[in-house]
PDB file of C-alpha atoms and ligand atoms in Angstrom:
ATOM      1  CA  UNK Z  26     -47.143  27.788  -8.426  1.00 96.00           C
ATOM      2  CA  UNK Z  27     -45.743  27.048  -4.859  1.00 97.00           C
ATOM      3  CA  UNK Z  28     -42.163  28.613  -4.019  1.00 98.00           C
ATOM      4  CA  UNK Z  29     -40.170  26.928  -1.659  1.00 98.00           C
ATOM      5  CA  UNK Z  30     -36.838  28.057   0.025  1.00 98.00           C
ATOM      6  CA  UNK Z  31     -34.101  25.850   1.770  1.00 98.00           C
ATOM      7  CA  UNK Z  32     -33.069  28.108   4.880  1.00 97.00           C
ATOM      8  CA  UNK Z  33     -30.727  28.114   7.573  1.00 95.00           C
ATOM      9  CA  UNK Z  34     -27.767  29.925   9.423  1.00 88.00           C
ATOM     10  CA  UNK Z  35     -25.683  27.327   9.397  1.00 89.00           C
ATOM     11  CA  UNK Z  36     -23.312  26.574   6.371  1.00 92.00           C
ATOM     12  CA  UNK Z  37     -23.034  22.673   5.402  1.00 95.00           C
ATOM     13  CA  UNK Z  38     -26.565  21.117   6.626  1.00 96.00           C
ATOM     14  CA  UNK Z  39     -27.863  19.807   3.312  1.00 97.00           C
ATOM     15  CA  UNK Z  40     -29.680  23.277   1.681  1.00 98.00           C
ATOM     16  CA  UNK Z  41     -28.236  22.932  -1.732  1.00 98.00           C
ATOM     17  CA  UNK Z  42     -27.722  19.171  -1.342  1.00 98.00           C
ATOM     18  CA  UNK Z  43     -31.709  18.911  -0.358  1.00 98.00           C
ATOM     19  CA  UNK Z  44     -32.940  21.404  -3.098  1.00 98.00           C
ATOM     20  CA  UNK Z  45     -31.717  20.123  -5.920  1.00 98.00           C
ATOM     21  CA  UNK Z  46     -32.339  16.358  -5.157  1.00 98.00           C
ATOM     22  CA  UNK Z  47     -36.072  17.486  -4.237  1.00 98.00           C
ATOM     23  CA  UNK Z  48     -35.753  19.727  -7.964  1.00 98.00           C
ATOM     24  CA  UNK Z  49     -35.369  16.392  -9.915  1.00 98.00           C
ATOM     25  CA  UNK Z  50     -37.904  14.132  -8.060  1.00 98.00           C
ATOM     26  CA  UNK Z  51     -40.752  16.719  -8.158  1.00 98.00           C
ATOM     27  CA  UNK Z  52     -39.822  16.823 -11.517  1.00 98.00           C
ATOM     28  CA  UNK Z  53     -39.893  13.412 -12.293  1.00 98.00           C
ATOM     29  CA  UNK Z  54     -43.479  13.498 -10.606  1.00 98.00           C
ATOM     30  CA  UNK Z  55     -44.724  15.914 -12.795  1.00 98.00           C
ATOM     31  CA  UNK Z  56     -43.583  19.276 -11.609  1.00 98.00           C
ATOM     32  CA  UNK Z  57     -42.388  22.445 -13.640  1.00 98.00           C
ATOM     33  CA  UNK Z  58     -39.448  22.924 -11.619  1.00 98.00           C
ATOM     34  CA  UNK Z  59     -37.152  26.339 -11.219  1.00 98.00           C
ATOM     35  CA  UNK Z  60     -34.388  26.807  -9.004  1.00 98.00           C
ATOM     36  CA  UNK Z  61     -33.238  30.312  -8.033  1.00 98.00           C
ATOM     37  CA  UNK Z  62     -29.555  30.329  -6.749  1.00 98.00           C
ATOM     38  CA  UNK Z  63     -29.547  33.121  -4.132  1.00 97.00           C
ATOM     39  CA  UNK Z  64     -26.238  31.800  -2.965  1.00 96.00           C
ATOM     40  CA  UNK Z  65     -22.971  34.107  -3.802  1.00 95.00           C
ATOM     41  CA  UNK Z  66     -21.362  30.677  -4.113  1.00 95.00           C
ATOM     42  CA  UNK Z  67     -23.989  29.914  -6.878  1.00 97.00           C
ATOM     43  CA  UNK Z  68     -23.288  26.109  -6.155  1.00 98.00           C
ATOM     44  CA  UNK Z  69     -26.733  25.409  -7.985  1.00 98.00           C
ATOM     45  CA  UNK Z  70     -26.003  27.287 -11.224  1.00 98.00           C
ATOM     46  CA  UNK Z  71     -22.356  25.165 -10.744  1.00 98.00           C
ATOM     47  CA  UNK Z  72     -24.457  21.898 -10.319  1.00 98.00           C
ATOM     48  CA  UNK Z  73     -26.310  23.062 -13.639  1.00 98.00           C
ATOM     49  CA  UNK Z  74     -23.737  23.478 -15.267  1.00 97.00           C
ATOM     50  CA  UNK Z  75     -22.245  20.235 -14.223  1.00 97.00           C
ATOM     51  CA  UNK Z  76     -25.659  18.336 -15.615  1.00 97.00           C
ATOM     52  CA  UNK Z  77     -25.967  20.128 -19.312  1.00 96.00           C
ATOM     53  CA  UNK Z  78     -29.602  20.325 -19.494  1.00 93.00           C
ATOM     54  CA  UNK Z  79     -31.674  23.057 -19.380  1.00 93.00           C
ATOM     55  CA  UNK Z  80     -34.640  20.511 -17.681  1.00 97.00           C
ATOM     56  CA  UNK Z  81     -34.630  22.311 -14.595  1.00 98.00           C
ATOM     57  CA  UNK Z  82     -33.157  26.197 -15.028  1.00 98.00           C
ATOM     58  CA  UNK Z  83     -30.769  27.730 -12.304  1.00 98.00           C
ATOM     59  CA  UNK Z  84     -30.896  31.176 -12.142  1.00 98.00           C
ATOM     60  CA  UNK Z  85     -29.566  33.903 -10.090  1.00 98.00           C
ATOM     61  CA  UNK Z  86     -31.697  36.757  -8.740  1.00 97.00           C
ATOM     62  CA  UNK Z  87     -30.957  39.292  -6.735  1.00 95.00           C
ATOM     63  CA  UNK Z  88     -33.162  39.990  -3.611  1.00 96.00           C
ATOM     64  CA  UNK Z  89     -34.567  43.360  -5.440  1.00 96.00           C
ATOM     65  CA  UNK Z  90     -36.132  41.220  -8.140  1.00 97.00           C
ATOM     66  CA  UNK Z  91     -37.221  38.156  -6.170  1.00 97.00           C
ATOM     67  CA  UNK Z  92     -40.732  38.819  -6.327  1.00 96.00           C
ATOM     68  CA  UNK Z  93     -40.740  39.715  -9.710  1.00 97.00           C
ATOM     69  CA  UNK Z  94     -39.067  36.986 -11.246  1.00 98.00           C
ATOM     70  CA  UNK Z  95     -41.430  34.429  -8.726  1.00 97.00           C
ATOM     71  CA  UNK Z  96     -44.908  36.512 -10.766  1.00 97.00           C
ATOM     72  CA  UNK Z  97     -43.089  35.948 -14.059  1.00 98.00           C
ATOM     73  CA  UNK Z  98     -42.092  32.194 -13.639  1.00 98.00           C
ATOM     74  CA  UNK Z  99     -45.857  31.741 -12.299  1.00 97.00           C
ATOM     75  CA  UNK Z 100     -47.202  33.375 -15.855  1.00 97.00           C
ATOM     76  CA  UNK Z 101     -44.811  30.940 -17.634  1.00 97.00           C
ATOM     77  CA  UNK Z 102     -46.487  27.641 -16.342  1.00 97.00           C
ATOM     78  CA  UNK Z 103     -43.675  26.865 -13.604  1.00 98.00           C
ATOM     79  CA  UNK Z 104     -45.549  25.047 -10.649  1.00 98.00           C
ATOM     80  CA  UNK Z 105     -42.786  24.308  -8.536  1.00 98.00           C
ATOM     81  CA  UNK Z 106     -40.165  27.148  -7.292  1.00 98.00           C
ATOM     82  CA  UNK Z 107     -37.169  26.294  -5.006  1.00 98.00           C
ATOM     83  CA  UNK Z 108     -34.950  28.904  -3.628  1.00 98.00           C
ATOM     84  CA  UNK Z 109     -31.723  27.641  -2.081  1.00 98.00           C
ATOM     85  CA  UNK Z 110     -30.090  30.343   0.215  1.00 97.00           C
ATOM     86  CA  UNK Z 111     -26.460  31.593   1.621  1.00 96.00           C
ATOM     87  CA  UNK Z 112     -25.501  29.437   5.185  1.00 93.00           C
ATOM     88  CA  UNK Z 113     -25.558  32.869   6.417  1.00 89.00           C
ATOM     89  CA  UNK Z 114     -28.867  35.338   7.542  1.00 85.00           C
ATOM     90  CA  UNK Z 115     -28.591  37.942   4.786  1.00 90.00           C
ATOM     91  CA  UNK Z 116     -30.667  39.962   2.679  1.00 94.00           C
ATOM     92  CA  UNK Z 117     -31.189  37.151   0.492  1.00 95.00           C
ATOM     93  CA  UNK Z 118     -31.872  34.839   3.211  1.00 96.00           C
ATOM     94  CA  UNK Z 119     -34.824  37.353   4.489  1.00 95.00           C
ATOM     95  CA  UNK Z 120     -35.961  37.832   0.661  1.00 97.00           C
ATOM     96  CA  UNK Z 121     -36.000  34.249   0.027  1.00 97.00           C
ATOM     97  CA  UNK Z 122     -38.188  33.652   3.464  1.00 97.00           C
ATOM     98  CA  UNK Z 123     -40.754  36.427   2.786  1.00 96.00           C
ATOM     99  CA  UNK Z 124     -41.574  34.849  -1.076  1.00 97.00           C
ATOM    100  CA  UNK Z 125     -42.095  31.141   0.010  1.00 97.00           C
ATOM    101  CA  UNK Z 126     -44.969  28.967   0.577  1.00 97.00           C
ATOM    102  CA  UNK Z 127     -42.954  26.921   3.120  1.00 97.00           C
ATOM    103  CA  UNK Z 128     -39.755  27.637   4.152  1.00 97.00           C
ATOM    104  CA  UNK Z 129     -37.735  23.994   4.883  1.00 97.00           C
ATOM    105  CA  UNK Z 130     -34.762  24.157   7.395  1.00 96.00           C
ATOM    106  CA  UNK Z 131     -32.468  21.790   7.231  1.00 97.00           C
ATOM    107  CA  UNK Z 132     -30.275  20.293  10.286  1.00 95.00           C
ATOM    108  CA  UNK Z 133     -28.070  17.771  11.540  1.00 93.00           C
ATOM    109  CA  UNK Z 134     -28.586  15.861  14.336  1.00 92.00           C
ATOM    110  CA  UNK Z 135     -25.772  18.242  16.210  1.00 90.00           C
ATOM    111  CA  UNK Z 136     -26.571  20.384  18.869  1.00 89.00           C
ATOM    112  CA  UNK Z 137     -24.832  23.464  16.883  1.00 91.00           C
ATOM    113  CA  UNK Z 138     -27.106  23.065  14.077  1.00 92.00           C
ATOM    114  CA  UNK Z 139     -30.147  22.768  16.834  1.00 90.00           C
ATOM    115  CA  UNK Z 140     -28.924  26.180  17.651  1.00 89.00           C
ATOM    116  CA  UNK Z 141     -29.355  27.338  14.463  1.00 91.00           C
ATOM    117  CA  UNK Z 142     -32.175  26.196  13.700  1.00 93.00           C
ATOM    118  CA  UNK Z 143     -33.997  27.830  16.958  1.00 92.00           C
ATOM    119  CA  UNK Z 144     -32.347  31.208  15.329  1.00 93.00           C
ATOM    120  CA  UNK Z 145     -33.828  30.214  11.602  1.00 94.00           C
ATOM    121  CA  UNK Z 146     -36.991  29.433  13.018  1.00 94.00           C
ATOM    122  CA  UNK Z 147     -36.881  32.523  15.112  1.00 94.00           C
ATOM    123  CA  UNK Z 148     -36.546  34.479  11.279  1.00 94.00           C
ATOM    124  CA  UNK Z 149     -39.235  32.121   9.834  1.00 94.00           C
ATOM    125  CA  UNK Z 150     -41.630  33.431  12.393  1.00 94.00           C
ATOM    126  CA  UNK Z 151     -41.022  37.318  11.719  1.00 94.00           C
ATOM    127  CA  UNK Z 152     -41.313  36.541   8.144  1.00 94.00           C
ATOM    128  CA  UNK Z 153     -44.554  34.885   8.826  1.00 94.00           C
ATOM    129  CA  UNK Z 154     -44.095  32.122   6.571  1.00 95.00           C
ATOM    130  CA  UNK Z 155     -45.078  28.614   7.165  1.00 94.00           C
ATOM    131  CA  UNK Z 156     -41.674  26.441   8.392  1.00 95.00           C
ATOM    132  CA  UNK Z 157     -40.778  23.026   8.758  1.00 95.00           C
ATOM    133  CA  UNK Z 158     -37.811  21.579   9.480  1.00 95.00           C
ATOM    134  CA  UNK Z 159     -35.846  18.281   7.834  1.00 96.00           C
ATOM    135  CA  UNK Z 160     -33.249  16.271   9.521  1.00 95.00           C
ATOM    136  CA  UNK Z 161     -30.237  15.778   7.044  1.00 96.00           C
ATOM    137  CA  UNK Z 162     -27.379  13.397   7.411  1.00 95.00           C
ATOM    138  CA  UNK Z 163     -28.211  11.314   9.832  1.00 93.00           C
ATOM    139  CA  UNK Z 164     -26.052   8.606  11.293  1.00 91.00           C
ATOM    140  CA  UNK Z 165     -27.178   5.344   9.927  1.00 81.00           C
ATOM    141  CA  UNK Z 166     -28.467   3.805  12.788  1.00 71.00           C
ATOM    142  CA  UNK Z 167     -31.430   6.091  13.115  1.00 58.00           C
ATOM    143  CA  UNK Z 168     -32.158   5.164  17.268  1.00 62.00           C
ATOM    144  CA  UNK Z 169     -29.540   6.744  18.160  1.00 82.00           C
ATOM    145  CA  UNK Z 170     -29.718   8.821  21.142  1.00 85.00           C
ATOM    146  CA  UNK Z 171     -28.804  11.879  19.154  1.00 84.00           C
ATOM    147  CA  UNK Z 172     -31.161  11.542  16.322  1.00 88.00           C
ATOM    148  CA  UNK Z 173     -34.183  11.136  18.389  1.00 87.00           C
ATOM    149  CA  UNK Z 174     -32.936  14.166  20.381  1.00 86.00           C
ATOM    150  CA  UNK Z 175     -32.992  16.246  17.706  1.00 88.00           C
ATOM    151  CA  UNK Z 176     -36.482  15.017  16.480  1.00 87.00           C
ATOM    152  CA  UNK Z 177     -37.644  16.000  19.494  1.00 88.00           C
ATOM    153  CA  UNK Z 178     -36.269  19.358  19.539  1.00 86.00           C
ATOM    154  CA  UNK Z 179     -37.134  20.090  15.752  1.00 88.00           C
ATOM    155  CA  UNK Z 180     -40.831  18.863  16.024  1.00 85.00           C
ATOM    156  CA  UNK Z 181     -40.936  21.266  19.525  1.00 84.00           C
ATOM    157  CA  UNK Z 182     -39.965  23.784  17.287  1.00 81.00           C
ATOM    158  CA  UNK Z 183     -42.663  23.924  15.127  1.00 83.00           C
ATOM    159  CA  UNK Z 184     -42.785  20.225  13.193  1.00 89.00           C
ATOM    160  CA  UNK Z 185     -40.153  17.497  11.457  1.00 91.00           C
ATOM    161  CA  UNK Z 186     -40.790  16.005   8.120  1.00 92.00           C
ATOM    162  CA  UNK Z 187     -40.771  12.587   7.456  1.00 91.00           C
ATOM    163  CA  UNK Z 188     -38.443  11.118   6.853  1.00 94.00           C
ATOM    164  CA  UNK Z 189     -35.323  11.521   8.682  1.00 93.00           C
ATOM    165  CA  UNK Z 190     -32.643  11.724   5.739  1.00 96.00           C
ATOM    166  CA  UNK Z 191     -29.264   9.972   6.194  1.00 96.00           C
ATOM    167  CA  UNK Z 192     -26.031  10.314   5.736  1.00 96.00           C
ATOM    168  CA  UNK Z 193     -25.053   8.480   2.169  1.00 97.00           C
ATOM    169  CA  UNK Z 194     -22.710   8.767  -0.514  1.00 97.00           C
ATOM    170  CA  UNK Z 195     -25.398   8.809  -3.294  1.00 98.00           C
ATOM    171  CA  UNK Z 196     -25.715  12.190  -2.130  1.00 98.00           C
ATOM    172  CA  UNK Z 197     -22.241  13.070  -2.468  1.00 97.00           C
ATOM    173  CA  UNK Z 198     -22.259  11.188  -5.906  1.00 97.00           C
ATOM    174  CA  UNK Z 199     -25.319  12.590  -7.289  1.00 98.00           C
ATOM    175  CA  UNK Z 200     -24.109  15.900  -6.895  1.00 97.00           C
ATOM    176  CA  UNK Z 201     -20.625  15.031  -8.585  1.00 95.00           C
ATOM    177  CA  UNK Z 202     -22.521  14.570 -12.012  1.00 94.00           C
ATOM    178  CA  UNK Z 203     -24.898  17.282 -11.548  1.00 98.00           C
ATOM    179  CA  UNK Z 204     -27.868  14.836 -10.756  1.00 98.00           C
ATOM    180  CA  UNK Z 205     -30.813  14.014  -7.757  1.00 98.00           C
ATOM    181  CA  UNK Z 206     -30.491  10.952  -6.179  1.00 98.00           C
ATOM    182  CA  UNK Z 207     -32.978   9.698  -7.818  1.00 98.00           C
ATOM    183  CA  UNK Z 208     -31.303   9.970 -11.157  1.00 98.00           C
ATOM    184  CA  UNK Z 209     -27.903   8.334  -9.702  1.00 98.00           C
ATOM    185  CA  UNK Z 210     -29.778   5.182  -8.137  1.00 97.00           C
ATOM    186  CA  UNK Z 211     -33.622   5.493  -9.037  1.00 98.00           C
ATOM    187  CA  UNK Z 212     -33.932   1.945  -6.674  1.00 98.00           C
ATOM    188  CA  UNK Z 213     -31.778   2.883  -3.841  1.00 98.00           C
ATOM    189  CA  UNK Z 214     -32.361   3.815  -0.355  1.00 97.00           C
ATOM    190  CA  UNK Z 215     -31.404   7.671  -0.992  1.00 98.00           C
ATOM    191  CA  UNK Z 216     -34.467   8.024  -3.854  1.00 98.00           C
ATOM    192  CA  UNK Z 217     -36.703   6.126  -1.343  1.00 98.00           C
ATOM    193  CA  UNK Z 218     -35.860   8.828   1.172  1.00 98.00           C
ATOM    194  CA  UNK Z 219     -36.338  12.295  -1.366  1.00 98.00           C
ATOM    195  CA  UNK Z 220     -39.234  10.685  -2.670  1.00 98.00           C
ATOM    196  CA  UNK Z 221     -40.789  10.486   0.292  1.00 97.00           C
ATOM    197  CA  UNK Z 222     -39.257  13.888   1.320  1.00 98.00           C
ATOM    198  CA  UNK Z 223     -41.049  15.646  -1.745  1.00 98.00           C
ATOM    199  CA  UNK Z 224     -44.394  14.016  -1.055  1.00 97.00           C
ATOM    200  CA  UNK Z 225     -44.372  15.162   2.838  1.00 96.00           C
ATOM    201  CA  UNK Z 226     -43.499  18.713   1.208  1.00 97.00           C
ATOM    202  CA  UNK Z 227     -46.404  18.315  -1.207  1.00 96.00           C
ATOM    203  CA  UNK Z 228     -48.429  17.510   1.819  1.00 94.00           C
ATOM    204  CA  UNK Z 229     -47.920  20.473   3.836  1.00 93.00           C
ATOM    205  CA  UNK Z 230     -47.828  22.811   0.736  1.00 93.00           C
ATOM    206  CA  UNK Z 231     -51.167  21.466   0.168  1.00 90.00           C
ATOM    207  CA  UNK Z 232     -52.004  22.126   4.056  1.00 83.00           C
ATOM    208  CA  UNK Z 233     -50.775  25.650   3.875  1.00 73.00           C
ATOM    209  CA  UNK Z 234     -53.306  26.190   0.966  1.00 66.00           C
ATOM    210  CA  UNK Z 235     -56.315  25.428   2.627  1.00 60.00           C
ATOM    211  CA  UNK Z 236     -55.373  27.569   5.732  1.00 54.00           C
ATOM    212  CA  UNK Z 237     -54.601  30.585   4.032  1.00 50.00           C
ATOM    213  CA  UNK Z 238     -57.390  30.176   1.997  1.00 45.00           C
ATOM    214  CA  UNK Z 239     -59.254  29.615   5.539  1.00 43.00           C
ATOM    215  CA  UNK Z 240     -57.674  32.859   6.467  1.00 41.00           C
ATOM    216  CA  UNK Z 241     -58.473  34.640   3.386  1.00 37.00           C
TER     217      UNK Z 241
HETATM  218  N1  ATP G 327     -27.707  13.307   3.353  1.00 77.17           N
HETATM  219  C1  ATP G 327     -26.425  13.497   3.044  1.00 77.17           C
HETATM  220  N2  ATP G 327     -25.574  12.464   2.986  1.00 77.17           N
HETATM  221  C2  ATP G 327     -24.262  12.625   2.707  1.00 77.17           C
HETATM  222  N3  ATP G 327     -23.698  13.822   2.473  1.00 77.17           N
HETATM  223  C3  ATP G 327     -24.507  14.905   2.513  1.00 77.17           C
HETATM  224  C4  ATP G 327     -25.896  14.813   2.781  1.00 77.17           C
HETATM  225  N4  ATP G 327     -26.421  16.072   2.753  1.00 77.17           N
HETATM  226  C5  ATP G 327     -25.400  16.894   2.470  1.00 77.17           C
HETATM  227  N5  ATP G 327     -24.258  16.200   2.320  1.00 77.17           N
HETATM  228  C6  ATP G 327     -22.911  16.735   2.069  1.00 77.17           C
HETATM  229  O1  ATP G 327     -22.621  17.715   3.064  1.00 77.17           O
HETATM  230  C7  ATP G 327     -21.933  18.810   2.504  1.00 77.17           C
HETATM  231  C8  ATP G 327     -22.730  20.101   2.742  1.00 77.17           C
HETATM  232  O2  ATP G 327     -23.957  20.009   2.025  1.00 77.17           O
HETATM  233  P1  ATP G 327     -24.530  21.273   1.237  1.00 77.17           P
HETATM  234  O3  ATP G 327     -23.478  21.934   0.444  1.00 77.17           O
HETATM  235  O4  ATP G 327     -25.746  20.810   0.548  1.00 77.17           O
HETATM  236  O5  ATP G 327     -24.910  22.198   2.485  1.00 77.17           O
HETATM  237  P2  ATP G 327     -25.429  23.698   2.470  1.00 77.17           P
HETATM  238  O6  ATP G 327     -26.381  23.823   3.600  1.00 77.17           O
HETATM  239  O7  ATP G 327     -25.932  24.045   1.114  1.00 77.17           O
HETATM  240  O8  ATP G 327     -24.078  24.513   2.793  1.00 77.17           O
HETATM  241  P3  ATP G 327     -23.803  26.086   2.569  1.00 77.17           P
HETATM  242  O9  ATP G 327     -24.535  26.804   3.660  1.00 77.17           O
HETATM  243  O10 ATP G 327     -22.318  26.186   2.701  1.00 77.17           O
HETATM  244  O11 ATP G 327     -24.325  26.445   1.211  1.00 77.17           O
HETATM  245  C9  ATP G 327     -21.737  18.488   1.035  1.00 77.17           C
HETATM  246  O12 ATP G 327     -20.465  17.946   0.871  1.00 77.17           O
HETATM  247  C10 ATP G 327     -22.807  17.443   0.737  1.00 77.17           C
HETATM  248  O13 ATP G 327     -22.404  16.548  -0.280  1.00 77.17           O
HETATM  249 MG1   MG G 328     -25.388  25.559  -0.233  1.00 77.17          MG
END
């Protein structure tokens, strides 16, 4: 199983937004999927709630049982674990880092949430966890000068996965029924973009495999 959390101080970037459209198209490409809610807002479990199916569980766990709820879902065949986090640093934030494979840290292309970021990857680094970070909600025309500046600055930082995600209202919708994009409009450009998202995820899950086993 490979446990992935959705990270950063800075409310409003895309964490719960991200995780649960990555949740349904891992699942739809063959992943067990769980999602642990470490948010006090529990907007996953809400989202859950909202979609009526126990496909993908939403749980909440407290940072005290983190690890032992991650060696349980492992037992139970899960293959895919994604923790989404408070917009806050926090003892959840910190427990959530120190269980993942790869943490993901979401941003806009903002200078605030470049900010952030530097202080998330800052965290990611004492935690000792492998990072990456995704650009969320990006204006659509993708040259501009402010998206490429904060490519720049995110893959300075320690790497940017592909591909940049824009700003669009099958997002917004999605998460109005309690679906992924990919449910809401399997053909539109939003699934193209998560798709893609969850196989450059797979990729460096894959790549943090082999170096820790290098390591080992
Ligand atoms: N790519 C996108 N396109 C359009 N809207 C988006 C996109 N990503 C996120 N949003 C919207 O931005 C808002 C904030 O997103 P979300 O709640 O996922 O952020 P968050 O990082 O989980 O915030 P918090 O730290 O408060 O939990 C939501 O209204 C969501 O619908
Ligand atoms: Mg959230």
């Amino acid at each position: 199983m490979r446990t992935i959390s959705l990270v950063t101080q800075k409310g409003g970037s895309g964490k719960s937004t991200l995780a649960s459209c990555i949740a349904v198209a891992a699942q739809e490409a063959g992943e067990r999927v769980f999602i642990i809610d470490m948010d006090p807002l529990k907007t996953l479990v809400n989202w859950s709630k909202l979609r009526g199916e126990a496909d993908i569980p939403v749980e909440v766990v407290p940072s005290a049982k983190l690890a032992q709820v991650i060696a349980a879902l492992e037992k139970k065949g899960v293959t895919l674990c994604i923790i989404d986090t408070p917009g806050t640093s926090s003892k959840e934030t910190e427990a959530a880092m120190r269980a993942s494979d790869l943490i993901v840290i979401p941003a806009r292309p903002n200078v605030f949430d470049l900010w952030a970021s530097e202080t998330t990857r800052k965290a990611a680094k004492e935690a000792r966890r492998e990072f990456v970070f995704v650009l969320n909600q990006c204006p659509p025309a993708n040259q501009s000068a402010r998206v490429e500046q904060g490519s720049k600055a995110l893959e300075a930082m320690g790497g940017l996965l592909t591909p940049l995600i824009q700003a669009r209202v099958d997002f917004q919708e999605a998460a109005r029924n309690g679906w992924g994009v990919t449910e809401l409009n399997p053909y539109g450009d939003a699934a193209d973009e998560v798709r893609k998202l969850w196989s450059s995820m797979k990729r460096r899950l894959a790549k943090g495999k082999t170096s820790s086993r290098k390591a080992a």
